[in-house]
Structures are given as structure tokens and as C-alpha cells.
mmCIF file of C-alpha atoms and ligand atoms in Angstrom:
data_model
loop_
_atom_site.group_PDB
_atom_site.id
_atom_site.type_symbol
_atom_site.label_atom_id
_atom_site.label_comp_id
_atom_site.label_asym_id
_atom_site.label_seq_id
_atom_site.Cartn_x
_atom_site.Cartn_y
_atom_site.Cartn_z
ATOM 1 C CA MET B 24 -1.299 -9.261 -4.275
ATOM 2 C CA PRO B 25 -4.367 -9.828 -4.878
ATOM 3 C CA SER B 26 -4.244 -11.842 -1.636
ATOM 4 C CA THR B 27 -1.121 -11.596 0.475
ATOM 5 C CA ILE B 28 -0.390 -13.156 3.837
ATOM 6 C CA VAL B 29 2.397 -11.730 6.004
ATOM 7 C CA VAL B 30 3.915 -13.972 8.702
ATOM 8 C CA GLY B 31 6.943 -14.069 10.989
ATOM 9 C CA GLY B 32 9.830 -16.458 10.315
ATOM 10 C CA PHE B 33 11.661 -16.360 13.647
ATOM 11 C CA PHE B 34 10.227 -15.954 17.181
ATOM 12 C CA GLY B 35 7.877 -13.013 16.653
ATOM 13 C CA ASP B 36 8.632 -9.288 16.691
ATOM 14 C CA GLU B 37 10.195 -9.456 13.239
ATOM 15 C CA GLY B 38 8.587 -6.171 12.253
ATOM 16 C CA LYS B 39 5.416 -7.528 10.646
ATOM 17 C CA GLY B 40 3.475 -4.412 11.688
ATOM 18 C CA LYS B 41 5.829 -2.146 9.765
ATOM 19 C CA ILE B 42 5.822 -4.365 6.658
ATOM 20 C CA VAL B 43 2.020 -4.710 6.691
ATOM 21 C CA ALA B 44 1.567 -0.958 7.164
ATOM 22 C CA TYR B 45 3.896 -0.223 4.257
ATOM 23 C CA LEU B 46 2.127 -2.739 1.984
ATOM 24 C CA ALA B 47 -1.255 -1.283 2.951
ATOM 25 C CA LYS B 48 -0.153 2.270 2.217
ATOM 26 C CA ASN B 49 1.483 1.294 -1.057
ATOM 27 C CA ASP B 50 -0.810 -1.400 -2.492
ATOM 28 C CA LYS B 51 -4.088 0.051 -1.159
ATOM 29 C CA PRO B 52 -5.945 -3.190 -0.356
ATOM 30 C CA ALA B 53 -9.738 -3.131 -0.069
ATOM 31 C CA ILE B 54 -9.402 -5.186 3.110
ATOM 32 C CA ALA B 55 -6.688 -5.445 5.755
ATOM 33 C CA ALA B 56 -7.423 -8.463 7.939
ATOM 34 C CA ARG B 57 -5.822 -9.824 11.050
ATOM 35 C CA GLY B 58 -5.327 -13.532 11.751
ATOM 36 C CA GLY B 59 -3.107 -15.071 14.418
ATOM 37 C CA VAL B 60 -3.496 -15.736 18.108
ATOM 38 C CA GLY B 61 -4.834 -12.543 19.694
ATOM 39 C CA PRO B 62 -3.773 -9.615 21.876
ATOM 40 C CA ASN B 63 -0.533 -11.332 22.936
ATOM 41 C CA ALA B 64 1.012 -9.851 19.785
ATOM 42 C CA GLY B 65 2.055 -6.213 19.677
ATOM 43 C CA HIS B 66 2.592 -4.780 16.218
ATOM 44 C CA THR B 67 4.316 -1.432 15.940
ATOM 45 C CA VAL B 68 3.627 1.086 13.207
ATOM 46 C CA GLN B 69 5.490 4.390 13.028
ATOM 47 C CA ILE B 70 4.377 7.242 10.801
ATOM 48 C CA GLY B 71 6.593 10.291 11.086
ATOM 49 C CA ASN B 72 7.170 10.672 14.810
ATOM 50 C CA ARG B 73 3.914 8.965 15.775
ATOM 51 C CA LYS B 74 4.159 5.413 17.047
ATOM 52 C CA TYR B 75 1.196 3.052 17.245
ATOM 53 C CA ALA B 76 1.374 -0.221 19.180
ATOM 54 C CA LEU B 77 -1.496 -2.418 18.048
ATOM 55 C CA SER B 78 -2.626 -5.617 19.687
ATOM 56 C CA MET B 79 -6.021 -6.149 18.024
ATOM 57 C CA VAL B 80 -6.562 -3.758 15.118
ATOM 58 C CA PRO B 81 -4.922 -4.716 11.777
ATOM 59 C CA SER B 82 -1.747 -2.725 11.043
ATOM 60 C CA GLY B 83 -3.227 -1.979 7.605
ATOM 61 C CA PHE B 84 -5.384 0.731 9.241
ATOM 62 C CA VAL B 85 -2.936 3.249 7.761
ATOM 63 C CA HIS B 86 -4.646 2.885 4.384
ATOM 64 C CA GLU B 87 -7.728 4.949 5.106
ATOM 65 C CA ASN B 88 -10.048 3.195 2.642
ATOM 66 C CA ALA B 89 -9.291 -0.296 3.874
ATOM 67 C CA ARG B 90 -11.988 -2.242 5.686
ATOM 68 C CA LEU B 91 -10.389 -3.712 8.839
ATOM 69 C CA LEU B 92 -11.358 -7.260 9.701
ATOM 70 C CA ILE B 93 -10.563 -9.588 12.590
ATOM 71 C CA GLY B 94 -10.791 -13.241 11.560
ATOM 72 C CA ALA B 95 -12.717 -15.960 13.402
ATOM 73 C CA GLY B 96 -9.515 -17.685 14.511
ATOM 74 C CA VAL B 97 -8.416 -14.659 16.521
ATOM 75 C CA LEU B 98 -9.064 -14.219 20.242
ATOM 76 C CA VAL B 99 -10.639 -10.865 21.027
ATOM 77 C CA ASP B 100 -10.015 -8.824 24.163
ATOM 78 C CA VAL B 101 -12.999 -6.472 24.036
ATOM 79 C CA ASP B 102 -11.385 -3.748 26.186
ATOM 80 C CA VAL B 103 -8.200 -3.713 24.126
ATOM 81 C CA LEU B 104 -10.145 -3.615 20.860
ATOM 82 C CA MET B 105 -12.410 -0.782 22.049
ATOM 83 C CA ARG B 106 -9.431 1.229 23.269
ATOM 84 C CA GLU B 107 -7.531 0.867 19.997
ATOM 85 C CA MET B 108 -10.604 1.720 17.900
ATOM 86 C CA SER B 109 -11.228 4.842 19.986
ATOM 87 C CA GLU B 110 -7.627 6.005 19.909
ATOM 88 C CA LEU B 111 -7.487 5.667 16.140
ATOM 89 C CA ASN B 112 -11.108 6.559 15.419
ATOM 90 C CA LEU B 113 -11.764 3.304 13.583
ATOM 91 C CA HIS B 114 -15.290 2.435 14.772
ATOM 92 C CA LYS B 115 -16.760 2.642 11.286
ATOM 93 C CA ARG B 116 -14.115 0.509 9.606
ATOM 94 C CA VAL B 117 -13.668 -2.476 11.915
ATOM 95 C CA GLY B 118 -15.485 -5.801 11.518
ATOM 96 C CA VAL B 119 -15.191 -8.707 13.953
ATOM 97 C CA ASP B 120 -16.145 -12.185 12.781
ATOM 98 C CA TRP B 121 -19.117 -13.392 14.815
ATOM 99 C CA ARG B 122 -17.238 -16.582 15.686
ATOM 100 C CA CYS B 123 -14.181 -14.952 17.298
ATOM 101 C CA ALA B 124 -13.611 -16.337 20.799
ATOM 102 C CA VAL B 125 -13.601 -13.751 23.565
ATOM 103 C CA ILE B 126 -11.009 -13.490 26.332
ATOM 104 C CA GLU B 127 -12.426 -12.991 29.829
ATOM 105 C CA GLU B 128 -10.879 -11.757 33.064
ATOM 106 C CA LYS B 129 -10.456 -15.326 34.335
ATOM 107 C CA HIS B 130 -8.253 -16.206 31.355
ATOM 108 C CA LYS B 131 -5.887 -13.343 32.113
ATOM 109 C CA GLU B 132 -5.793 -14.311 35.790
ATOM 110 C CA ILE B 133 -4.789 -17.882 34.978
ATOM 111 C CA ASP B 134 -2.162 -16.660 32.494
ATOM 112 C CA GLN B 135 -0.635 -14.318 35.065
ATOM 113 C CA LYS B 136 -0.827 -16.554 38.153
ATOM 114 C CA ASN B 137 -0.299 -20.099 36.910
ATOM 115 C CA ALA B 138 3.358 -20.928 37.592
ATOM 116 C CA GLU B 139 3.676 -23.266 34.589
ATOM 117 C CA LEU B 140 2.430 -20.614 32.180
ATOM 118 C CA HIS B 141 3.906 -17.538 33.799
ATOM 119 C CA ASP B 142 7.271 -18.719 35.081
ATOM 120 C CA LYS B 143 8.111 -21.698 32.891
ATOM 121 C CA ILE B 144 6.763 -20.568 29.512
ATOM 122 C CA GLY B 145 6.917 -16.830 30.185
ATOM 123 C CA THR B 146 3.543 -16.003 28.618
ATOM 124 C CA THR B 147 2.545 -12.451 27.815
ATOM 125 C CA GLY B 148 -0.191 -12.715 30.470
ATOM 126 C CA THR B 149 -2.879 -11.589 28.047
ATOM 127 C CA GLY B 150 -5.058 -14.668 28.602
ATOM 128 C CA CYS B 151 -4.586 -16.191 25.156
ATOM 129 C CA GLY B 152 -3.474 -19.698 26.156
ATOM 130 C CA PRO B 153 -6.253 -20.240 28.724
ATOM 131 C CA ALA B 154 -8.825 -18.788 26.291
ATOM 132 C CA ASN B 155 -7.727 -21.106 23.491
ATOM 133 C CA ALA B 156 -7.895 -23.992 25.972
ATOM 134 C CA ASP B 157 -11.491 -23.049 26.833
ATOM 135 C CA ARG B 158 -12.232 -22.700 23.149
ATOM 136 C CA ALA B 159 -11.022 -26.259 22.551
ATOM 137 C CA LEU B 160 -13.127 -27.410 25.502
ATOM 138 C CA ARG B 161 -16.109 -25.692 23.847
ATOM 139 C CA ARG B 162 -17.021 -23.489 26.761
ATOM 140 C CA ILE B 163 -15.977 -20.025 25.634
ATOM 141 C CA LYS B 164 -18.075 -17.028 24.614
ATOM 142 C CA GLN B 165 -18.071 -15.916 20.992
ATOM 143 C CA ALA B 166 -18.156 -12.351 19.683
ATOM 144 C CA LYS B 167 -21.851 -12.746 18.786
ATOM 145 C CA ASP B 168 -22.632 -13.198 22.526
ATOM 146 C CA ILE B 169 -21.095 -9.844 23.528
ATOM 147 C CA ALA B 170 -23.402 -6.811 23.494
ATOM 148 C CA ALA B 171 -20.538 -4.313 23.189
ATOM 149 C CA LEU B 172 -19.463 -5.914 19.894
ATOM 150 C CA LYS B 173 -22.916 -5.785 18.282
ATOM 151 C CA ASP B 174 -22.070 -2.969 15.850
ATOM 152 C CA TYR B 175 -18.936 -4.707 14.580
ATOM 153 C CA ILE B 176 -20.167 -8.248 13.998
ATOM 154 C CA CYS B 177 -19.662 -9.551 10.463
ATOM 155 C CA ASP B 178 -18.784 -12.581 8.374
ATOM 156 C CA VAL B 179 -15.082 -12.209 7.575
ATOM 157 C CA PRO B 180 -14.701 -15.134 5.095
ATOM 158 C CA LEU B 181 -17.694 -13.851 3.124
ATOM 159 C CA GLU B 182 -16.277 -10.316 2.942
ATOM 160 C CA ILE B 183 -12.776 -11.443 1.989
ATOM 161 C CA ASN B 184 -13.794 -14.023 -0.595
ATOM 162 C CA SER B 185 -16.223 -11.602 -2.267
ATOM 163 C CA ALA B 186 -13.528 -8.936 -2.434
ATOM 164 C CA LEU B 187 -11.218 -11.466 -4.111
ATOM 165 C CA ASP B 188 -14.030 -12.469 -6.503
ATOM 166 C CA ASP B 189 -14.265 -8.803 -7.484
ATOM 167 C CA GLY B 190 -10.521 -8.680 -8.188
ATOM 168 C CA ARG B 191 -9.705 -6.471 -5.232
ATOM 169 C CA ASN B 192 -6.578 -6.732 -3.058
ATOM 170 C CA VAL B 193 -6.656 -8.256 0.411
ATOM 171 C CA LEU B 194 -3.782 -8.015 2.879
ATOM 172 C CA ILE B 195 -3.730 -10.545 5.718
ATOM 173 C CA GLU B 196 -1.569 -10.076 8.770
ATOM 174 C CA GLY B 197 -0.336 -12.961 10.892
ATOM 175 C CA THR B 198 1.110 -12.765 14.390
ATOM 176 C CA GLN B 199 4.091 -14.264 16.242
ATOM 177 C CA GLY B 200 6.577 -16.420 14.321
ATOM 178 C CA LEU B 201 7.505 -19.962 13.342
ATOM 179 C CA GLY B 202 9.651 -20.551 16.447
ATOM 180 C CA ILE B 203 6.678 -20.098 18.779
ATOM 181 C CA SER B 204 4.115 -21.995 16.687
ATOM 182 C CA LEU B 205 2.222 -24.567 18.751
ATOM 183 C CA PHE B 206 2.833 -27.091 15.952
ATOM 184 C CA TYR B 207 6.278 -26.229 14.573
ATOM 185 C CA GLY B 208 7.942 -24.180 17.295
ATOM 186 C CA THR B 209 10.039 -25.078 20.320
ATOM 187 C CA TYR B 210 7.250 -26.830 22.250
ATOM 188 C CA PRO B 211 6.363 -26.367 25.090
ATOM 189 C CA PHE B 212 7.899 -22.866 24.875
ATOM 190 C CA VAL B 213 5.361 -21.730 22.307
ATOM 191 C CA THR B 214 2.147 -19.783 21.940
ATOM 192 C CA SER B 215 -1.257 -21.480 21.972
ATOM 193 C CA LYS B 216 -1.776 -21.893 18.212
ATOM 194 C CA ASP B 217 0.029 -22.549 14.956
ATOM 195 C CA THR B 218 1.462 -19.357 13.475
ATOM 196 C CA THR B 219 2.201 -20.378 9.868
ATOM 197 C CA ALA B 220 0.588 -19.009 6.706
ATOM 198 C CA SER B 221 -1.870 -21.912 6.395
ATOM 199 C CA GLN B 222 -3.179 -21.196 9.879
ATOM 200 C CA ILE B 223 -3.483 -17.500 9.150
ATOM 201 C CA ALA B 224 -5.489 -18.306 5.988
ATOM 202 C CA ALA B 225 -7.782 -20.523 8.070
ATOM 203 C CA ASP B 226 -8.088 -17.783 10.713
ATOM 204 C CA VAL B 227 -9.678 -15.415 8.218
ATOM 205 C CA GLY B 228 -11.475 -18.093 6.199
ATOM 206 C CA ILE B 229 -9.725 -18.292 2.848
ATOM 207 C CA GLY B 230 -8.700 -21.597 1.288
ATOM 208 C CA PRO B 231 -5.069 -22.397 0.345
ATOM 209 C CA THR B 232 -5.888 -22.120 -3.380
ATOM 210 C CA ARG B 233 -6.860 -18.467 -2.920
ATOM 211 C CA VAL B 234 -3.587 -17.315 -1.419
ATOM 212 C CA ASP B 235 -1.412 -15.546 -3.984
ATOM 213 C CA ASP B 236 1.568 -14.389 -1.954
ATOM 214 C CA VAL B 237 3.157 -15.297 1.333
ATOM 215 C CA VAL B 238 5.648 -12.775 2.698
ATOM 216 C CA VAL B 239 7.821 -14.186 5.469
ATOM 217 C CA VAL B 240 9.407 -11.472 7.606
ATOM 218 C CA PHE B 241 12.824 -12.049 9.153
ATOM 219 C CA LYS B 242 14.886 -9.634 11.191
ATOM 220 C CA SER B 243 18.610 -9.386 10.600
ATOM 221 C CA PHE B 244 19.197 -10.120 14.290
ATOM 222 C CA PRO B 245 16.459 -12.510 15.472
ATOM 223 C CA THR B 246 15.011 -11.973 18.946
ATOM 224 C CA ARG B 247 13.033 -14.020 21.411
ATOM 225 C CA VAL B 248 11.016 -12.937 24.452
ATOM 226 C CA GLY B 249 10.141 -15.389 27.193
ATOM 227 C CA GLU B 250 11.699 -18.768 27.779
ATOM 228 C CA GLY B 251 12.793 -21.523 25.413
ATOM 229 C CA PRO B 252 15.641 -22.629 23.149
ATOM 230 C CA PHE B 253 17.341 -20.074 20.899
ATOM 231 C CA GLU B 254 20.119 -21.643 18.800
ATOM 232 C CA THR B 255 21.912 -18.473 17.724
ATOM 233 C CA GLU B 256 21.455 -16.389 20.896
ATOM 234 C CA LEU B 257 24.188 -13.888 21.777
ATOM 235 C CA PRO B 258 25.338 -13.231 25.340
ATOM 236 C CA ASP B 259 23.962 -9.987 26.861
ATOM 237 C CA GLU B 260 27.388 -8.282 26.834
ATOM 238 C CA GLU B 261 27.641 -8.899 23.108
ATOM 239 C CA THR B 262 24.257 -7.338 22.274
ATOM 240 C CA ALA B 263 25.085 -4.359 24.474
ATOM 241 C CA LYS B 264 28.411 -3.942 22.664
ATOM 242 C CA LEU B 265 26.663 -4.105 19.277
ATOM 243 C CA GLY B 266 24.000 -1.655 20.497
ATOM 244 C CA ILE B 267 21.174 -3.980 19.437
ATOM 245 C CA GLU B 268 19.254 -4.401 22.695
ATOM 246 C CA GLU B 269 15.450 -4.529 22.423
ATOM 247 C CA PHE B 270 12.385 -4.370 24.648
ATOM 248 C CA GLY B 271 8.931 -5.901 24.052
ATOM 249 C CA THR B 272 5.894 -3.979 22.734
ATOM 250 C CA VAL B 273 3.252 -5.768 24.847
ATOM 251 C CA THR B 274 5.186 -6.638 27.997
ATOM 252 C CA GLY B 275 8.161 -4.261 28.003
ATOM 253 C CA ARG B 276 10.366 -7.279 28.705
ATOM 254 C CA LYS B 277 13.956 -7.318 27.490
ATOM 255 C CA ARG B 278 14.248 -9.393 24.339
ATOM 256 C CA ARG B 279 16.926 -12.019 23.884
ATOM 257 C CA VAL B 280 18.923 -11.249 20.736
ATOM 258 C CA GLY B 281 20.808 -13.560 18.380
ATOM 259 C CA VAL B 282 22.459 -13.737 14.990
ATOM 260 C CA TRP B 283 20.973 -14.864 11.647
ATOM 261 C CA ASP B 284 19.880 -18.516 11.698
ATOM 262 C CA SER B 285 20.195 -20.005 8.189
ATOM 263 C CA ASN B 286 18.583 -23.339 9.067
ATOM 264 C CA MET B 287 15.610 -21.776 10.750
ATOM 265 C CA ALA B 288 15.136 -19.310 7.891
ATOM 266 C CA ARG B 289 15.184 -22.125 5.315
ATOM 267 C CA TYR B 290 12.685 -24.140 7.313
ATOM 268 C CA ALA B 291 10.404 -21.143 7.863
ATOM 269 C CA ALA B 292 10.389 -20.326 4.143
ATOM 270 C CA MET B 293 9.493 -23.941 3.396
ATOM 271 C CA ILE B 294 6.659 -24.428 5.885
ATOM 272 C CA ASN B 295 5.096 -21.083 5.045
ATOM 273 C CA GLY B 296 5.411 -21.587 1.294
ATOM 274 C CA ALA B 297 7.116 -18.189 1.056
ATOM 275 C CA THR B 298 6.914 -16.390 -2.281
ATOM 276 C CA MET B 299 8.847 -13.386 -0.957
ATOM 277 C CA ILE B 300 10.991 -12.419 1.989
ATOM 278 C CA ALA B 301 10.949 -9.142 3.867
ATOM 279 C CA LEU B 302 13.995 -8.258 5.950
ATOM 280 C CA SER B 303 13.819 -5.875 8.873
ATOM 281 C CA GLY B 304 16.427 -4.272 11.114
ATOM 282 C CA ILE B 305 18.806 -3.647 8.222
ATOM 283 C CA ASP B 306 19.892 -0.405 9.914
ATOM 284 C CA ARG B 307 21.143 -2.587 12.771
ATOM 285 C CA LEU B 308 23.283 -4.594 10.411
ATOM 286 C CA ASP B 309 24.762 -1.444 8.902
ATOM 287 C CA ALA B 310 23.877 1.943 10.391
ATOM 288 C CA SER B 311 24.951 3.667 7.162
ATOM 289 C CA CYS B 312 21.864 2.188 5.444
ATOM 290 C CA LYS B 313 19.386 3.754 7.868
ATOM 291 C CA GLY B 314 16.494 5.242 5.929
ATOM 292 C CA ALA B 315 17.646 3.950 2.504
ATOM 293 C CA ARG B 316 14.858 3.725 -0.063
ATOM 294 C CA THR B 317 16.638 2.340 -3.103
ATOM 295 C CA TYR B 318 18.689 -0.792 -3.618
ATOM 296 C CA GLU B 319 21.606 1.311 -4.892
ATOM 297 C CA GLU B 320 21.833 3.128 -1.557
ATOM 298 C CA LEU B 321 22.466 -0.143 0.290
ATOM 299 C CA SER B 322 26.040 -0.992 1.281
ATOM 300 C CA ASN B 323 27.916 -4.024 -0.021
ATOM 301 C CA LYS B 324 27.649 -5.547 3.434
ATOM 302 C CA VAL B 325 23.845 -5.387 3.229
ATOM 303 C CA LYS B 326 23.740 -6.558 -0.387
ATOM 304 C CA GLU B 327 25.879 -9.566 0.580
ATOM 305 C CA PHE B 328 23.539 -10.290 3.464
ATOM 306 C CA ILE B 329 20.540 -10.196 1.090
ATOM 307 C CA ALA B 330 22.313 -12.622 -1.246
ATOM 308 C CA LYS B 331 23.013 -14.940 1.693
ATOM 309 C CA VAL B 332 19.362 -14.877 2.771
ATOM 310 C CA GLU B 333 18.270 -15.734 -0.775
ATOM 311 C CA ASP B 334 20.838 -18.519 -0.894
ATOM 312 C CA ASP B 335 19.675 -19.886 2.483
ATOM 313 C CA THR B 336 15.994 -19.865 1.594
ATOM 314 C CA GLY B 337 15.749 -20.046 -2.198
ATOM 315 C CA VAL B 338 13.225 -17.186 -2.032
ATOM 316 C CA PRO B 339 13.657 -13.615 -3.366
ATOM 317 C CA VAL B 340 14.156 -10.826 -0.841
ATOM 318 C CA THR B 341 11.881 -8.068 -2.092
ATOM 319 C CA LEU B 342 11.255 -5.770 0.872
ATOM 320 C CA ILE B 343 14.130 -4.408 2.935
ATOM 321 C CA SER B 344 13.222 -2.355 5.969
ATOM 322 C CA THR B 345 15.884 0.199 6.802
ATOM 323 C CA GLY B 346 14.295 1.806 9.870
ATOM 324 C CA PRO B 347 11.116 1.773 11.926
ATOM 325 C CA GLU B 348 9.308 4.554 10.068
ATOM 326 C CA ILE B 349 6.819 3.373 7.424
ATOM 327 C CA SER B 350 8.638 4.978 4.494
ATOM 328 C CA GLU B 351 12.072 3.636 5.485
ATOM 329 C CA ILE B 352 11.983 0.685 3.114
ATOM 330 C CA VAL B 353 13.450 -0.572 -0.143
ATOM 331 C CA ASP B 354 10.736 -2.208 -2.265
ATOM 332 C CA ILE B 355 12.186 -4.215 -5.161
ATOM 333 C CA ARG B 356 9.151 -6.404 -5.861
ATOM 334 C CA GLU B 357 8.834 -5.031 -9.368
ATOM 335 C CA GLU B 358 12.521 -5.462 -10.229
ATOM 336 C CA LYS B 359 12.343 -9.050 -9.009
ATOM 337 C CA LYS B 360 9.087 -9.613 -10.913
ATOM 338 C CA CYS B 361 7.171 -10.330 -7.736
ATOM 339 C CA MET B 362 4.351 -7.939 -8.394
HETATM 340 P P1 IMP J 553 1.447 -16.530 25.155
HETATM 341 O O1 IMP J 553 1.199 -16.580 23.685
HETATM 342 O O2 IMP J 553 1.114 -15.226 25.786
HETATM 343 O O3 IMP J 553 0.833 -17.713 25.844
HETATM 344 O O4 IMP J 553 3.023 -16.701 25.349
HETATM 345 C C1 IMP J 553 3.691 -17.923 25.031
HETATM 346 C C2 IMP J 553 5.117 -17.658 24.553
HETATM 347 O O5 IMP J 553 5.065 -17.001 23.294
HETATM 348 C C3 IMP J 553 5.940 -16.751 25.466
HETATM 349 O O6 IMP J 553 7.296 -17.152 25.378
HETATM 350 C C4 IMP J 553 5.767 -15.376 24.850
HETATM 351 O O7 IMP J 553 6.845 -14.517 25.140
HETATM 352 C C5 IMP J 553 5.729 -15.729 23.368
HETATM 353 N N1 IMP J 553 4.950 -14.768 22.574
HETATM 354 C C6 IMP J 553 3.600 -14.685 22.464
HETATM 355 N N2 IMP J 553 3.235 -13.686 21.636
HETATM 356 C C7 IMP J 553 4.375 -13.140 21.185
HETATM 357 C C8 IMP J 553 4.663 -12.078 20.261
HETATM 358 O O8 IMP J 553 3.795 -11.449 19.664
HETATM 359 N N3 IMP J 553 5.972 -11.789 20.054
HETATM 360 C C9 IMP J 553 6.964 -12.480 20.657
HETATM 361 N N4 IMP J 553 6.744 -13.476 21.521
HETATM 362 C C10 IMP J 553 5.457 -13.810 21.786
HETATM 363 MG MG1 MG J 554 5.567 -7.843 18.709
#
């Protein structure tokens, strides 16, 4: 903080939603903003036994005083946004940048029916790729053109930069991960936009000189949904044996699971300019650490893993998620002088 961007270092689904929700609850930002592609990303937040799967609303909603902003770079699905705002009673807190591009029915149809996109790439079918294509062709509708969004329209860069001018904290949430970045991922098996911290800053309209922290989230066992190369992938039998199978938030699809990828982690830390690393799925690495909240409670196996991650990336590991619930986390930012 004051301005923190959270991004994914592998192929998405690293647990950004959980990390963002924790940071929001703990650091109490004035604004929680969402950058990234659009409703193709599902971020999960669990508070007690309640689980929220968010595709449009920033995961920082858990901090009740935070203004919730959707940056101009983000594609908006009006139905999804309205549904999430209603379910969580967020109508008074959400602002949508007037320049957001809006996904229409035809974009979803193309995404779901086009063989290249659906079968070869394995898109989420949420219309993001076709909408970004129309945006580049300069024939898409913007949020300002949509009557249903009238009450939410705002200028996100203006709000964020003024909050920073006033010395308030801003938490910015990215989507997906390095491996499916349009620029740096495994093209053509990628999403329709860059997913790195610089892109997320641009999405919400803050310049690189105003970004204070970049948290790159990695999961102890990386996963990938959809098609494309995955260097450290494990065979299905192996993941079943280890009990680390996973299913997608948006699509329900089975995720491919692999082991820690040192090279990819190093590269992700570099491109994102990471100042900190958050690790998720630590309870999968060692079930005995489930729910741990202090560094001392972590096993030697986990401590050695943390040391390896720091060695691989040259960046301090400061947040260690030990379970899906928001409070299941070890936060050593202060000890590591990252606060
Ligand atoms: P699209 O972004 O829906 O066009 O999907 C393109 C590729 O990115 C597919 O392989 C998807 O599975 C993957 N993808 C898109 N969004 C996410 C995400 O939030 N998590 C994981 N994979 C994603
Ligand atoms: Mg996800």
C-alpha cells in the first residue's frame, strides 16, 4: 500500500480473489478496483461458510467502506454485473468507468460456437475475445451507451488518482495469469488481453510511477483450464493420488494440475515487477498447515518451499494462504519490512 496491484503468476485461478479479499479486510483501502479482461475470470471469496464467486465485482467488496470500481479496460457483462450487485447489495458502492466496453449476446454466441475459439483454445464462452476484437475494430458499445448502467457511470482514473493524492489506500485486482497473457503467455492458447501488472494499471488508469506494490500470486500446485502447453503438468492419476483435483469457478471444467515451475515463477516475478509474492494452496502442499495463521505454525516442509520460491524469484514471500477461508492466511509483510 498505498497503491497495490494483485496479479496471477501462473495460468489463472491462483487464488487472487482470496488474497485481494484478505488485503481489503486487513488494509481497509478507500477503493477496491478491478482491472483485467472481464467476466471470463471467476474469483472466489469465502467468509466463514459463505462462498462468493465473482466475475465482475471487485473481490475487495468485503471491506464495507470501500468504493468498488471497474476500470475502463475491463469488459462488462451487464447481466452478470447486475446479478452480482443485487446478490451482494452493492448498488450504492459500485462505479463503472464510462469507457468500459460492453459484451453483447452476439459476442457470447461467437465464443461458444466458433470452433477455433471453443474447441481449439477452449475459451470460457463468456464473449470476452470477440468483444475485445470488436473493441479493437472500434465498433463496440461503451458503458455510457447503456441505459441500465446510468446510475453507476463514473471516471475511474479520476477517482483513483484523487484518492492517492489524498494519501488513501487503493487495492487493484487483476485477472487471469501470466501464462494466458495475450502478449507473454502461450499464444495462441491465451486470453484476449495482456494480464500483467502494467496492463492492470492501464486498465484502471494509473501510471507506472504511481504503483507502490505488485503482489504476484502463485499456487503451490499450478493449474490450467482449457488447452495449451503446461510444462510441469502431472498425469491425471497422479493428481487423483495426491488428492489435488480442481474444478473451474466460471465453467466448472476440470483443471489440469502441475507441480511448481521455477522458471515460470522467476519470469512472472520479473515481468510484473513483483515487490511481494503471495502463495496459495499451502494446505495442499502440507495438510498439517491447514488454517495456520502464524509463520511458526508452518511445517519445515512449507518453510523450505517458501525459501525455494524466494530463491527462484528473488522476491519476498509475504502472504501465505493456508486454506480458502479469508482468515486462513499467514501475513508476514511487517516482519519482512514490506509494509
Ligand atoms: P477466454 O479468455 O474466455 O477467451 O479464454 C481463453 C483461454 O484463457 C482459455 O484457455 C481459458 O480457459 C483461459 N482463461 C480465461 N480466463 C481464465 C481465468 O480466469 N482462469 C483460468 N483460465 C482462464
Ligand atoms: Mg478463477
